[in-house]
Tab-separated table of C-alpha atoms in Angstrom:
chain	number	residue	atom	x	y	z
A	1	PHE	CA	-37.346	5.750	15.585
A	2	ALA	CA	-36.844	3.606	12.528
A	3	PHE	CA	-35.273	6.821	10.751
A	4	ALA	CA	-33.211	7.782	13.325
A	5	PHE	CA	-32.051	3.628	13.217
A	6	ALA	CA	-31.926	3.889	9.828
A	7	PHE	CA	-29.740	7.577	9.765
A	8	ALA	CA	-27.404	5.784	12.285
A	9	PHE	CA	-26.878	2.179	10.168
A	10	ALA	CA	-25.741	4.205	7.606
A	11	PHE	CA	-23.494	6.272	9.753
A	12	ALA	CA	-21.867	3.380	10.557
A	13	PHE	CA	-21.818	1.676	7.371
A	14	ALA	CA	-20.312	4.737	5.994
A	15	PHE	CA	-17.847	5.109	8.702
A	16	ALA	CA	-16.705	0.835	8.367
A	17	PHE	CA	-16.654	1.646	4.441
A	18	ALA	CA	-14.677	4.757	5.062
A	19	PHE	CA	-12.305	2.709	7.736
A	20	ALA	CA	-12.050	-0.415	4.955
A	21	PHE	CA	-10.646	2.196	2.040
A	22	ALA	CA	-8.063	3.938	4.291
A	23	PHE	CA	-6.951	0.324	5.773
A	24	ALA	CA	-6.631	-0.559	1.569
A	25	PHE	CA	-4.808	2.411	1.210
A	26	ALA	CA	-2.403	1.948	3.730
A	27	PHE	CA	-1.715	-1.558	2.858
A	28	ALA	CA	-1.086	-0.584	-0.927
A	29	PHE	CA	1.364	2.075	0.525
A	30	ALA	CA	3.310	-0.100	2.798
A	31	PHE	CA	2.861	-2.754	-0.627
A	32	ALA	CA	4.573	-0.102	-2.927
A	33	PHE	CA	7.370	1.220	0.101
A	34	ALA	CA	8.546	-2.380	0.182
A	35	PHE	CA	8.766	-2.688	-3.327
A	36	ALA	CA	10.551	0.268	-3.717
A	37	PHE	CA	12.938	-0.567	-0.998
A	38	ALA	CA	13.446	-3.909	-2.496
A	39	PHE	CA	13.942	-2.587	-6.185
A	40	VAL	CA	16.586	-0.532	-4.818
A	41	LEU	CA	18.192	-2.954	-2.729
A	42	ALA	CA	18.288	-5.095	-6.210
A	43	VAL	CA	20.100	-2.129	-7.601
A	44	ALA	CA	22.491	-1.587	-5.131
A	45	VAL	CA	23.517	-5.362	-4.709
A	46	ALA	CA	24.030	-5.666	-8.738
A	47	VAL	CA	25.814	-2.659	-8.674
A	48	ALA	CA	27.609	-3.705	-5.840
A	49	PHE	CA	28.685	-6.921	-7.316
A	50	LYS	CA	28.218	-6.532	-11.456
A	51	PRO	CA	30.860	-8.823	-12.660
A	52	PRO	CA	33.095	-7.048	-14.873
A	53	LEU	CA	31.855	-5.892	-18.231
A	54	ILE	CA	32.883	-7.472	-21.575
A	55	ALA	CA	34.722	-5.003	-23.962
A	56	PRO	CA	32.473	-3.566	-26.505
């Protein structure tokens, strides 16, 4: 019984660890996607509203 309890505890711990890892991965993916979107938006705004370039 103790062996089964320890096995179930280890399985639950591994499941919780995998869930936390997947949550962290999804959070990092969303953060990277938002950063890329903000970067593209900033580049688009800079290109759209860029001041006239000084003649070299």
